[in-house]
Tab-separated table of C-alpha atoms and ligand atoms in Angstrom:
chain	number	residue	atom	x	y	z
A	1	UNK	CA	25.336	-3.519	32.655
A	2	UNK	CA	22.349	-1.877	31.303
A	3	UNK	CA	22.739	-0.406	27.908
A	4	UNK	CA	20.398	2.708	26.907
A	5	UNK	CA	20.343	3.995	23.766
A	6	UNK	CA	19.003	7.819	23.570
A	7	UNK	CA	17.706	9.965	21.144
A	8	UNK	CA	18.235	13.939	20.964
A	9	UNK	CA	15.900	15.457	18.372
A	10	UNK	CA	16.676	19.044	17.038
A	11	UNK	CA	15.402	21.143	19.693
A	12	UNK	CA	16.681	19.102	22.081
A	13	UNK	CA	20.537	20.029	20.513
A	14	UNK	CA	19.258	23.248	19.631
A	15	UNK	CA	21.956	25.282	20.679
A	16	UNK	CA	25.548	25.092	22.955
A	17	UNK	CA	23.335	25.600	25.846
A	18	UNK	CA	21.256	22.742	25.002
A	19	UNK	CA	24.176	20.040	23.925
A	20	UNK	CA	25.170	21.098	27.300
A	21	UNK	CA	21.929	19.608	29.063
A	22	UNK	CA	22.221	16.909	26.705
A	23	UNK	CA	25.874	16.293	27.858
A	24	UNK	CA	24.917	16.635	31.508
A	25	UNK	CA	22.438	14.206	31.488
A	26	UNK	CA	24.022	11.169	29.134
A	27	UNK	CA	26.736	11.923	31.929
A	28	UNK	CA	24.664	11.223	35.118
A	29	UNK	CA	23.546	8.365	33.140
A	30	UNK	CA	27.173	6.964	32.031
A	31	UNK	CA	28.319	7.485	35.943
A	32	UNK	CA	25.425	5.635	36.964
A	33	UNK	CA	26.711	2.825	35.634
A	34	UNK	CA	25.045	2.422	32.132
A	35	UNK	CA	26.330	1.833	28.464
A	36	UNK	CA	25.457	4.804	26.684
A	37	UNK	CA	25.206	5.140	22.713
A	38	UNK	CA	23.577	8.465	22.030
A	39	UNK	CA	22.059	9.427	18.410
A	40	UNK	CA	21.498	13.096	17.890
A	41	UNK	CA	19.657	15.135	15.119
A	42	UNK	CA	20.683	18.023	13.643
A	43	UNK	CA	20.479	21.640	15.317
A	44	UNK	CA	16.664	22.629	14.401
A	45	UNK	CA	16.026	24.427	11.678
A	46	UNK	CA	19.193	23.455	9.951
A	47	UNK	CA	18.076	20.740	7.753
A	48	UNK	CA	15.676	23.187	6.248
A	49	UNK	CA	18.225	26.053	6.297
A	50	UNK	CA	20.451	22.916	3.868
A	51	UNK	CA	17.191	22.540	2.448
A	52	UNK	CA	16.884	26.285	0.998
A	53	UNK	CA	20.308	26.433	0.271
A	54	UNK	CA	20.328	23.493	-2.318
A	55	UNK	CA	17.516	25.315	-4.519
A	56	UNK	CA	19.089	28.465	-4.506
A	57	UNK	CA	22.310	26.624	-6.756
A	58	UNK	CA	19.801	24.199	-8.301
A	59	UNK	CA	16.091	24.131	-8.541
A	60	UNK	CA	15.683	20.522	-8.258
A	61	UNK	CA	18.973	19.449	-6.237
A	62	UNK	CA	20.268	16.342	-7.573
A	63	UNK	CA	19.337	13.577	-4.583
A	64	UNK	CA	22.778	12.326	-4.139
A	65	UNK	CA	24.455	15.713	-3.843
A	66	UNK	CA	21.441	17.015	-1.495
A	67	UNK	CA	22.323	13.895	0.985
A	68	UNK	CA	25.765	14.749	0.916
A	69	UNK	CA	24.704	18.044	1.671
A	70	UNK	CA	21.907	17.217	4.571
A	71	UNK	CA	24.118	14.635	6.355
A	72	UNK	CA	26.007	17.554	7.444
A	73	UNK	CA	23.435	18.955	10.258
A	74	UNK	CA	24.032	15.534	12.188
A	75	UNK	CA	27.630	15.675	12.006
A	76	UNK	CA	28.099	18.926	13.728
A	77	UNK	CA	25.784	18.073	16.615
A	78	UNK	CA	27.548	14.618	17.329
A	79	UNK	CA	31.162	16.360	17.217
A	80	UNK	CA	30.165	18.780	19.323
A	81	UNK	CA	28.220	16.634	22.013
A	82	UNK	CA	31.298	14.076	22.176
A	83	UNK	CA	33.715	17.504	22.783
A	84	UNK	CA	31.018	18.186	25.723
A	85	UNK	CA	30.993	14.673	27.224
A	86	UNK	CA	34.679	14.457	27.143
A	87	UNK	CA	34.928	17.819	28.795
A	88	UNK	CA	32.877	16.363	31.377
A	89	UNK	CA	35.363	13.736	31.973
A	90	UNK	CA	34.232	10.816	29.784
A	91	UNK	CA	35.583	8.855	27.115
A	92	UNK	CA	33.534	9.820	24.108
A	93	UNK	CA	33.300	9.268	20.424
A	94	UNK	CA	31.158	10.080	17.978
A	95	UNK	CA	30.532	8.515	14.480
A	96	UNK	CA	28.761	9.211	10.912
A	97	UNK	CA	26.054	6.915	9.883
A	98	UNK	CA	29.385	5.141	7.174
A	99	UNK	CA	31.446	5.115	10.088
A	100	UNK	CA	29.343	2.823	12.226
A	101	UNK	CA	28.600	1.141	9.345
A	102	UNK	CA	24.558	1.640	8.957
A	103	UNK	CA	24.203	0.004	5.497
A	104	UNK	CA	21.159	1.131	3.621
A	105	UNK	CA	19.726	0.779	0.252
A	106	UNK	CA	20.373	3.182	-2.697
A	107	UNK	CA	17.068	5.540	-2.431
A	108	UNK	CA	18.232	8.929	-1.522
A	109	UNK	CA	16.202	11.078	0.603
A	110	UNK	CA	14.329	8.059	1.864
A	111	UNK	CA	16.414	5.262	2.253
A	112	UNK	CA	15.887	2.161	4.511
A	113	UNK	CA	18.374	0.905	6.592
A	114	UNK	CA	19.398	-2.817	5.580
A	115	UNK	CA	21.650	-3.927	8.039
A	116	UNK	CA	24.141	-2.446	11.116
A	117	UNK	CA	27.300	-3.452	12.425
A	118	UNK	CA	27.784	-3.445	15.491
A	119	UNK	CA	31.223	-4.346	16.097
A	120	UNK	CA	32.454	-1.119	16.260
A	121	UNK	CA	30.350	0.405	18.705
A	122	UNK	CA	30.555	-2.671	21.104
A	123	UNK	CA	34.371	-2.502	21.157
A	124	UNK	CA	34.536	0.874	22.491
A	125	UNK	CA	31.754	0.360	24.578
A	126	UNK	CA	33.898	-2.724	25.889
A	127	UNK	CA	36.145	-0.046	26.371
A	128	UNK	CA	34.012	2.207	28.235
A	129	UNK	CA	33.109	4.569	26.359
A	130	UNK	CA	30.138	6.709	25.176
A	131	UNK	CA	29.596	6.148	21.829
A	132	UNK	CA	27.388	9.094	19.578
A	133	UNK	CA	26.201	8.364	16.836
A	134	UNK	CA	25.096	11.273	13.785
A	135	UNK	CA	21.538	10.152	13.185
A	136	UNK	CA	19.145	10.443	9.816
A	137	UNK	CA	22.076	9.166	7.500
A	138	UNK	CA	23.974	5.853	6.375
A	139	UNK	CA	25.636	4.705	3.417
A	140	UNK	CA	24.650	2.651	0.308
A	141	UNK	CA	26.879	-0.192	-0.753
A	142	UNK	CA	28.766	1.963	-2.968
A	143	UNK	CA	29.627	4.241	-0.149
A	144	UNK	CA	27.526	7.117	-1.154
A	145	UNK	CA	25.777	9.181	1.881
A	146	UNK	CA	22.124	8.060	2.045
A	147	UNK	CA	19.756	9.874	4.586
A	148	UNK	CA	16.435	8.692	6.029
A	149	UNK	CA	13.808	10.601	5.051
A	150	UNK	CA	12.417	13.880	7.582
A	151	UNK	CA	12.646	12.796	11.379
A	152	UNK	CA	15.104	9.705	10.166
A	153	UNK	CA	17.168	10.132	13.670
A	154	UNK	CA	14.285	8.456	15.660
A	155	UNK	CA	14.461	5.284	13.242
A	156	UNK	CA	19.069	5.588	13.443
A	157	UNK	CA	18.108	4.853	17.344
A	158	UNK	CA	15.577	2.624	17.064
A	159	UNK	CA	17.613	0.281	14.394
A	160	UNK	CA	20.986	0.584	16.681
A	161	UNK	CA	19.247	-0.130	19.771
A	162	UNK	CA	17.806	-3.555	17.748
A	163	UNK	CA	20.956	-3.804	16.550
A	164	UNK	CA	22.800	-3.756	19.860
A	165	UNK	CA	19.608	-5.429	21.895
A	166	UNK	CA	20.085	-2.167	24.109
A	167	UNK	CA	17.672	-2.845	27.543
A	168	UNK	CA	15.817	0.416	26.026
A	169	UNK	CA	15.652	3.697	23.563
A	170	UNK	CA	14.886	6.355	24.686
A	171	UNK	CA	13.677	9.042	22.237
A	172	UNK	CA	13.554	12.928	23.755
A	173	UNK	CA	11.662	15.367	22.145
A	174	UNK	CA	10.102	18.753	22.693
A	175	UNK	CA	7.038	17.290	24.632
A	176	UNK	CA	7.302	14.760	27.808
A	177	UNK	CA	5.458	11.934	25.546
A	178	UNK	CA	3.008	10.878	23.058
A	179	UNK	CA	-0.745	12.775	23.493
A	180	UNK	CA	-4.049	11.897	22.855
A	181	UNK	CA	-3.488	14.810	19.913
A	182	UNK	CA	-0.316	17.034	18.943
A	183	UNK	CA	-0.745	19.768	21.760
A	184	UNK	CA	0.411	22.309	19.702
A	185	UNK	CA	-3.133	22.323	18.234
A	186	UNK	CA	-5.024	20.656	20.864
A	187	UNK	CA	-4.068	22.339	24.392
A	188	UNK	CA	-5.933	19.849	26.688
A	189	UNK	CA	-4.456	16.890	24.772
A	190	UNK	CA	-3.372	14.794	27.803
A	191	UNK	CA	0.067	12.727	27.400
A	192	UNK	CA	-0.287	8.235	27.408
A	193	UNK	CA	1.452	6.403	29.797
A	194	UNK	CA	1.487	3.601	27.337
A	195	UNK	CA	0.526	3.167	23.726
A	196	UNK	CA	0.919	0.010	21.818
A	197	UNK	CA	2.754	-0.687	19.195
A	198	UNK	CA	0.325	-0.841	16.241
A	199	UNK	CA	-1.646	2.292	17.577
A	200	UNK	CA	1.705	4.385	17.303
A	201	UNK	CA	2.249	3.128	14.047
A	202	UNK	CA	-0.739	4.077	12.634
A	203	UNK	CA	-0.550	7.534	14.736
A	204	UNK	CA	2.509	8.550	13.311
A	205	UNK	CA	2.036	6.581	9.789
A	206	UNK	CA	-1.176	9.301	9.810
A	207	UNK	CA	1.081	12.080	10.646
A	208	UNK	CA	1.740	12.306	14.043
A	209	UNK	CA	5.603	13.198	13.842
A	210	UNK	CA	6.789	12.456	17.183
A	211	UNK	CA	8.324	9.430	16.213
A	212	UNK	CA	9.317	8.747	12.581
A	213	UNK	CA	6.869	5.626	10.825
A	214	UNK	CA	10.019	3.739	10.131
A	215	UNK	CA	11.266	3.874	13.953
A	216	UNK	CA	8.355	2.704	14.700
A	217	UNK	CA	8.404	-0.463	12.346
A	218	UNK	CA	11.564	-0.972	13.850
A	219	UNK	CA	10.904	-1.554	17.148
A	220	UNK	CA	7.634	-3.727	16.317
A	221	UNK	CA	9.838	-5.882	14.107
A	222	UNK	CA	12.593	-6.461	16.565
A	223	UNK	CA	10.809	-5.695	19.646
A	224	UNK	CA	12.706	-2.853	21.257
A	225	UNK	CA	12.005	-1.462	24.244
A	226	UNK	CA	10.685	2.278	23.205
A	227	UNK	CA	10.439	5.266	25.212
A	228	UNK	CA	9.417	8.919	24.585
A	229	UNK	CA	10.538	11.717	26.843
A	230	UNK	CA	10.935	15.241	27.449
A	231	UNK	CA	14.386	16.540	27.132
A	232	UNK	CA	13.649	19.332	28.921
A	233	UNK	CA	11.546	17.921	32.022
A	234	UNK	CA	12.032	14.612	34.202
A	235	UNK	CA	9.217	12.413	33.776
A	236	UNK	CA	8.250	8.854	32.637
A	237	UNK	CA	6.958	9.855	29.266
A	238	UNK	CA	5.079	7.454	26.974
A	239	UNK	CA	6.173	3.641	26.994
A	240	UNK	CA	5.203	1.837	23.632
A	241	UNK	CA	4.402	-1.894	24.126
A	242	UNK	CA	4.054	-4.747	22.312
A	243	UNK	CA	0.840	-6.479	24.237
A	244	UNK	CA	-1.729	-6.976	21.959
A	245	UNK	CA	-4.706	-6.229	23.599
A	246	UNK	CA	-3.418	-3.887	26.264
A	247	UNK	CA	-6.064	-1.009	25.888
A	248	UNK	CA	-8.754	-2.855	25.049
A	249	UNK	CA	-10.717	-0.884	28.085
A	250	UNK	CA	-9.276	2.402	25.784
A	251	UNK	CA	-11.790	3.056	22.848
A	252	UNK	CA	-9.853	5.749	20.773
A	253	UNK	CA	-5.933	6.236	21.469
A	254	UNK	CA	-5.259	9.711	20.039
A	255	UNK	CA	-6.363	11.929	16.630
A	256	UNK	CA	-3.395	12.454	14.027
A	257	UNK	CA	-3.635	15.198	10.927
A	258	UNK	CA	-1.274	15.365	7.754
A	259	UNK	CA	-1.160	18.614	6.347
A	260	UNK	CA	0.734	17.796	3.453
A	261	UNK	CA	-1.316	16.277	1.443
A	262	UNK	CA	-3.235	17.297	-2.300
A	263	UNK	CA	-6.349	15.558	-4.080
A	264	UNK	CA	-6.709	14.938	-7.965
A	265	UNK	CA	-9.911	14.018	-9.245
A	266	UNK	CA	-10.209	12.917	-12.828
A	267	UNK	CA	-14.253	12.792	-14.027
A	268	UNK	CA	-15.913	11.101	-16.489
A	269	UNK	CA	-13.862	8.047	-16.500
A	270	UNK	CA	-14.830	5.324	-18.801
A	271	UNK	CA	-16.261	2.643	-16.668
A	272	UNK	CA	-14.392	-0.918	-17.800
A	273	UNK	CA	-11.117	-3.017	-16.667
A	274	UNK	CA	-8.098	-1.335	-16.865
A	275	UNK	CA	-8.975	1.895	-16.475
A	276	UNK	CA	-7.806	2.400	-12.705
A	277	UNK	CA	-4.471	0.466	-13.223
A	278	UNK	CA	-3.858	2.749	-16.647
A	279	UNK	CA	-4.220	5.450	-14.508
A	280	UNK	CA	-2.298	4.277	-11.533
A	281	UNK	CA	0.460	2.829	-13.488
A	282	UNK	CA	1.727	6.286	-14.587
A	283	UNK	CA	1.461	7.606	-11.016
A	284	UNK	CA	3.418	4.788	-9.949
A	285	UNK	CA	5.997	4.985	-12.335
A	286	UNK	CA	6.888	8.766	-11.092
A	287	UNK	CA	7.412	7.272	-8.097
A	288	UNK	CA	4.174	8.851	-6.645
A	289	UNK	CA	2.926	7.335	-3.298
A	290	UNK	CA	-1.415	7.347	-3.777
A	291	UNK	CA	-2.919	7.296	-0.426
A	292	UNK	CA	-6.726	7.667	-0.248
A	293	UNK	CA	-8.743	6.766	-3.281
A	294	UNK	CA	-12.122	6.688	-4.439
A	295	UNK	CA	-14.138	5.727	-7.527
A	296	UNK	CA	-17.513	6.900	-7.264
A	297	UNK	CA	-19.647	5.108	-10.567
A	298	UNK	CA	-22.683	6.862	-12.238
A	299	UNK	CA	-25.092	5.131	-13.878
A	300	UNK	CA	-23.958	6.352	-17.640
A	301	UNK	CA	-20.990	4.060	-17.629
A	302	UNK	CA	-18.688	6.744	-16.577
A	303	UNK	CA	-17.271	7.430	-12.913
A	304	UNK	CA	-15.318	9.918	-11.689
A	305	UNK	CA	-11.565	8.908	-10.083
A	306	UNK	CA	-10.582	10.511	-6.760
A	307	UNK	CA	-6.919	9.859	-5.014
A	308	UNK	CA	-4.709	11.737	-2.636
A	309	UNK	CA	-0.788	12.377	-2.939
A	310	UNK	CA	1.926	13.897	-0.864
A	311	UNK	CA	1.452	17.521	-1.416
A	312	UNK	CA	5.346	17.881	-2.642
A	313	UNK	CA	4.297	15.087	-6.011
A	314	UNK	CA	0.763	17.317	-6.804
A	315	UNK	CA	2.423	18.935	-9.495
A	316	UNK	CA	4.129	16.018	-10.909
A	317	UNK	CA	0.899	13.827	-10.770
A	318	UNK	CA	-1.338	16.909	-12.258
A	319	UNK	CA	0.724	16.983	-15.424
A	320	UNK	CA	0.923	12.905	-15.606
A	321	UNK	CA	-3.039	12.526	-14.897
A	322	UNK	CA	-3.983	15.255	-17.375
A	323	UNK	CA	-2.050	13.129	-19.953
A	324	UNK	CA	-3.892	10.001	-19.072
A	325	UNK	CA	-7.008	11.461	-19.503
A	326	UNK	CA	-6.607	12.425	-22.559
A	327	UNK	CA	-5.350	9.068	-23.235
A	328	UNK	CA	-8.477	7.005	-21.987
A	329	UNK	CA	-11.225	10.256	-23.437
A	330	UNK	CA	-12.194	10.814	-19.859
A	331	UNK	CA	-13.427	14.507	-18.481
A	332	UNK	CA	-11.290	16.738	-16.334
A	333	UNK	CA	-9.118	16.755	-14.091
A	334	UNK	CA	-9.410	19.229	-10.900
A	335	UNK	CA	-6.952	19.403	-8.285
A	336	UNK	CA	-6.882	20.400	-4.690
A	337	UNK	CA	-3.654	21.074	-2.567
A	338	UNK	CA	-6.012	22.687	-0.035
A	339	UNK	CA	-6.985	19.898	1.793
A	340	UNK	CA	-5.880	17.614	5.146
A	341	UNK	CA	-6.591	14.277	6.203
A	342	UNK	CA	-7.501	13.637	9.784
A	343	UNK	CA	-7.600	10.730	11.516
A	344	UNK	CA	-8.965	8.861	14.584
A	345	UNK	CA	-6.821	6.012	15.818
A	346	UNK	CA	-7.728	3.163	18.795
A	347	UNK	CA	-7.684	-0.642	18.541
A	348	UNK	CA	-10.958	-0.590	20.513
A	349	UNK	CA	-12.498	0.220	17.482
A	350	UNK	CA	-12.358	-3.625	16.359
A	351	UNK	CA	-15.109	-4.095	18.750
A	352	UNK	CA	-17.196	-1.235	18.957
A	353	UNK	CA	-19.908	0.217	16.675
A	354	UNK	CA	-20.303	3.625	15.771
A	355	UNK	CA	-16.952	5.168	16.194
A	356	UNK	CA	-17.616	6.548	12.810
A	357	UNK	CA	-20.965	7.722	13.252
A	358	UNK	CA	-19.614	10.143	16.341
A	359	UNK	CA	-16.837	11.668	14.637
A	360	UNK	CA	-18.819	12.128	11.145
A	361	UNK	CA	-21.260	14.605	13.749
A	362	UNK	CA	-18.365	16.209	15.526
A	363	UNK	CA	-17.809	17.239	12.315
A	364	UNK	CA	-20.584	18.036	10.967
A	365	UNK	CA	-21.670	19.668	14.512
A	366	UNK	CA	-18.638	22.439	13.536
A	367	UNK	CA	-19.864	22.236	9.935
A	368	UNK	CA	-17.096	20.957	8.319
A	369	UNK	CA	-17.657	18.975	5.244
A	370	UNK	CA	-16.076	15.405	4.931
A	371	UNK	CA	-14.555	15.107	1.459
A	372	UNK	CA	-13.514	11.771	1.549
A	373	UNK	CA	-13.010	8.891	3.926
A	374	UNK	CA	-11.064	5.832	4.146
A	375	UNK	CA	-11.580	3.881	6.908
A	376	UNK	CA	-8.823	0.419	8.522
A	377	UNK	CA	-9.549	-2.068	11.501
A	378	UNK	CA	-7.794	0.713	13.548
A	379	UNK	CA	-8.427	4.143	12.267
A	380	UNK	CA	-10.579	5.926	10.372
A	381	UNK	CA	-9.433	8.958	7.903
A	382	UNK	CA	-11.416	12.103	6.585
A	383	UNK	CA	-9.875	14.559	4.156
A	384	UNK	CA	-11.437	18.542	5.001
A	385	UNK	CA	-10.588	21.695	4.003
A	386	UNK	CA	-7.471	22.682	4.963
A	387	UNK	CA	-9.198	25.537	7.054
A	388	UNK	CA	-10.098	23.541	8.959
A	389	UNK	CA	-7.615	21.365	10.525
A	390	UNK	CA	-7.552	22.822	14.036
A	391	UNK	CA	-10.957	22.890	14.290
A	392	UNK	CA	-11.223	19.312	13.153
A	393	UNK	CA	-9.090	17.918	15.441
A	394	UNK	CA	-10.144	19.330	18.141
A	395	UNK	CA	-13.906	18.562	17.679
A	396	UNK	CA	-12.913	14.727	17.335
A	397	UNK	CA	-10.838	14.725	20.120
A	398	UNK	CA	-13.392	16.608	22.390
A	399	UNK	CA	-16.135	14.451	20.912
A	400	UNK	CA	-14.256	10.683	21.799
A	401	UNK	CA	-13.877	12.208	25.787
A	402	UNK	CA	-9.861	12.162	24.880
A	403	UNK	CA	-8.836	15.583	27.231
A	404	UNK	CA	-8.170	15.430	30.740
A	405	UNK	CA	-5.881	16.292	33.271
A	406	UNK	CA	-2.293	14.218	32.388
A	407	UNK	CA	-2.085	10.934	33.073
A	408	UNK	CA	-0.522	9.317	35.994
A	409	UNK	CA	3.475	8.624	35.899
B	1	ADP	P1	12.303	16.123	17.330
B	1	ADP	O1	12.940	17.276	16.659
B	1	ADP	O2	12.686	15.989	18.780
B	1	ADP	O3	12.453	14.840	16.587
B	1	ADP	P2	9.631	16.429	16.267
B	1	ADP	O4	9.270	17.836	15.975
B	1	ADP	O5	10.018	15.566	15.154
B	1	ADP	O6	10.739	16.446	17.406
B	1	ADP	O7	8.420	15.709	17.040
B	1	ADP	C1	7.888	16.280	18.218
B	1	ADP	C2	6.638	17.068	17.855
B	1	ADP	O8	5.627	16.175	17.419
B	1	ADP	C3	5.988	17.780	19.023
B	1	ADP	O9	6.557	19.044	19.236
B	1	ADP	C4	4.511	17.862	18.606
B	1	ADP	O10	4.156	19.130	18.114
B	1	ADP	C5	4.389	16.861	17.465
B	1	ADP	N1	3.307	15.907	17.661
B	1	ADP	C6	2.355	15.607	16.740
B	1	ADP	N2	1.489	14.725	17.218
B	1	ADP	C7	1.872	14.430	18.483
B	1	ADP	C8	1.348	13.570	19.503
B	1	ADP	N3	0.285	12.810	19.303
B	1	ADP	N4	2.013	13.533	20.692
B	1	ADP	C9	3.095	14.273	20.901
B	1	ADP	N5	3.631	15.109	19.976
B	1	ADP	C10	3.036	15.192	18.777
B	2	LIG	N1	17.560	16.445	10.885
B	2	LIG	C1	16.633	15.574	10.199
B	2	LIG	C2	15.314	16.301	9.972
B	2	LIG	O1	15.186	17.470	10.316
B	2	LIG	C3	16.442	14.269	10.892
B	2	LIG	C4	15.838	14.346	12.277
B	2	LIG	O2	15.815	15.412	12.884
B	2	LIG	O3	15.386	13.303	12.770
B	2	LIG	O4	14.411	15.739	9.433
B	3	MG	MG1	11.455	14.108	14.891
């Protein structure tokens, strides 16, 4: 028996219409002879419809209450897709992430899956049946309703299919794969027959959002068999694999953006120990992810202090860093939350020279100005204007030869 775990994303379960598809094809698969377990997202646009709802009874939802609230989008889908599999004959059953028993830690809005068990879903697989599964969500150890952060469902498939040691997951989306860029914004992105598994972490670590980071960790760690798809068209989509070198012959995999992000700069910082970690301790302690940062050092003893945060924490780390200022006598602090990072990812950059050189001129060929830069064995980041995102990314994909007509299936 080959057991396939698949993923529906929110489009995909968009509507009645949709579940239908979705219904039709887990069917073919189950009467082909396969164990199914399918893990669906919620309707799209309904997590943000939950979303808006929470702030209009409280402006900053308390986190357990908004899971309880969220968790809800899943539930409907997975009730309603085991109605339309058992209409079509089979003997479905769907389950919440407590139900199936998907333990996670405590951190709401973001919480990481600890441990699964399986029992449950193997028994009634035993039994023949298709088991669905309401993705994004699990429970603490308390039995509070925990979710997984934005795009959680990809990472509830990827951890059951570990879990289970399912022969593959299968994740269906909107598009038939990963591409060389998101082709929303780049039209003549072309779609990978395979990607390895670091390059899609860093791809969708960067912002790519086809597959959630987490998901992605997943089926590195535990080495699961990872597939993205079309819902909506046949076709082999994108296979992620584990070989280590297996692009090597592939320079520059694909170009990622993140829209959501803000820069602080805080000048005139005294130049001696401690400064950065008094600064970074505070901005820590709010629970404030830093991403990029740079310390540029003038030759008076001061230097100015430049770091980027999720756009959502800018406020919260304006306030904080305009208190630590004060604290250490530095200058100002200026803040951005106009501003995007883009990124160019490929492992072939490990051994070749002057990636960075070619996509600092694309840039600069479209005159856009490179803020700042950060720069891995695998990628290298630029934060621009917000402006001017598209234009970015397409002038680094055009300039690493990354269109073309799609790849062969
Ligand atoms: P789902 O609701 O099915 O989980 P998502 O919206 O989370 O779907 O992810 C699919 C979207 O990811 C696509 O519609 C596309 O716009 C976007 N995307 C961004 N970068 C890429 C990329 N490199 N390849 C494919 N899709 C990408
Ligand atoms: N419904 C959740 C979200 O919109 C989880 C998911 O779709 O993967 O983020
Ligand atoms: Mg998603």
């Amino acid at each position: 028996m080959t057991l396939i775990v698949q993923k529906y994303g929110g489009t995909s379960v968009a509507n009645i219409e949709r579940i239908n598809a979705v219904a039709d094809r887990v069917s073919r698969m189950r009467s082909a002879g396969n164990d199914m377990v399918v893990v669906v997202s919620a309707m799209s646009g309904e997590t943000d419809r939950l979303l808006r709802l929470a702030t209009e009874v409280h402006p900053n939802p308390p986190p357990r209450e908004l899971d309880v609230l969220i968790a809800t989008g899943e539930q409907e889908t997975a009730a309603l897709l085991s109605m339309a599999l058992q209409q079509r004959g089979h003997d479905a059953r769907s389950y919440m992430g407590h139900q199936v028993h998907i333990l996670t830690d405590n951190v709401h809005g973001k919480a990481r899956i600890r441990m699964i068990d399986d029992a449950r879903v193997r028994k009634d697989l035993g039994r023949g049946r298709v088991v669905v599964v309401a993705g994004f969500q699990g429970v603490d150890e308390e039995g509070n309703i925990t979710t997984l952060g934005r795009g959680g469902s990809d990472t509830t498939a990827v951890a059951m299919a570990a879990a289970l040691k399912a022969d593959e997951c299968q994740i269906y989306t909107d598009v038939d794969g990963v591409y060389t860029a998101d082709p929303r914004i780049v039209p003549d992105a072309r779609r990978l027959d395979r990607i390895t598994v670091e390059e899609m972490l860093e791809l969708a670590s960067l912002g790519a959002k086809v597959l959630q980071t987490r998901s992605v960790q997943f089926a590195g760690r535990y080495k699961v068999p990872l597939r993205v798809l079309s819902s909506f068209d046949e076709g082999p989509g994108t296979l992620i694999t584990f070989e280590e070198h297996a692009m090597e012959d592939i320079l520059i995999s694909g170009i990622a953006y993140a829209r959501d992000e803000a820069k602080l700069t805080v000048t005139d910082v005294p130049d001696r120990p401690g400064v950065a970690w008094t600064l970074f301790a505070e901005i820590g302690a709010a629970n404030i992810d830093v991403d990029m940062i740079v310390q540029n050092v003038g030759a008076d003893g001061l230097t100015d202090m430049t770091f980027t945060v999720h756009r959502a924490d800018y406020d919260k780390a304006l306030k904080i860093l305009k208190k630590v200022a004060q604290a250490l006598s530095a200058g100002d602090v200026i803040g951005d939350d106009k501003i995007v990072k883009i990124s160019v990812v490929g492992v072939g950059m490990r051994s070749h020279a002057g990636i960075a050189a070619t996509a600092f001129r694309a840039l600069s060929d479209e005159g856009i100005n490179i803020q700042m830069i950060s720069t891995s064995e695998i990628k290298i980041s630029v934060v621009v204007e917000e402006k001017y995102l598209e234009l970015g990314v397409r002038a680094l994909h055009s300039a690493f030869g990354l269109a073309g007509p799609p790849a062969a299936g």
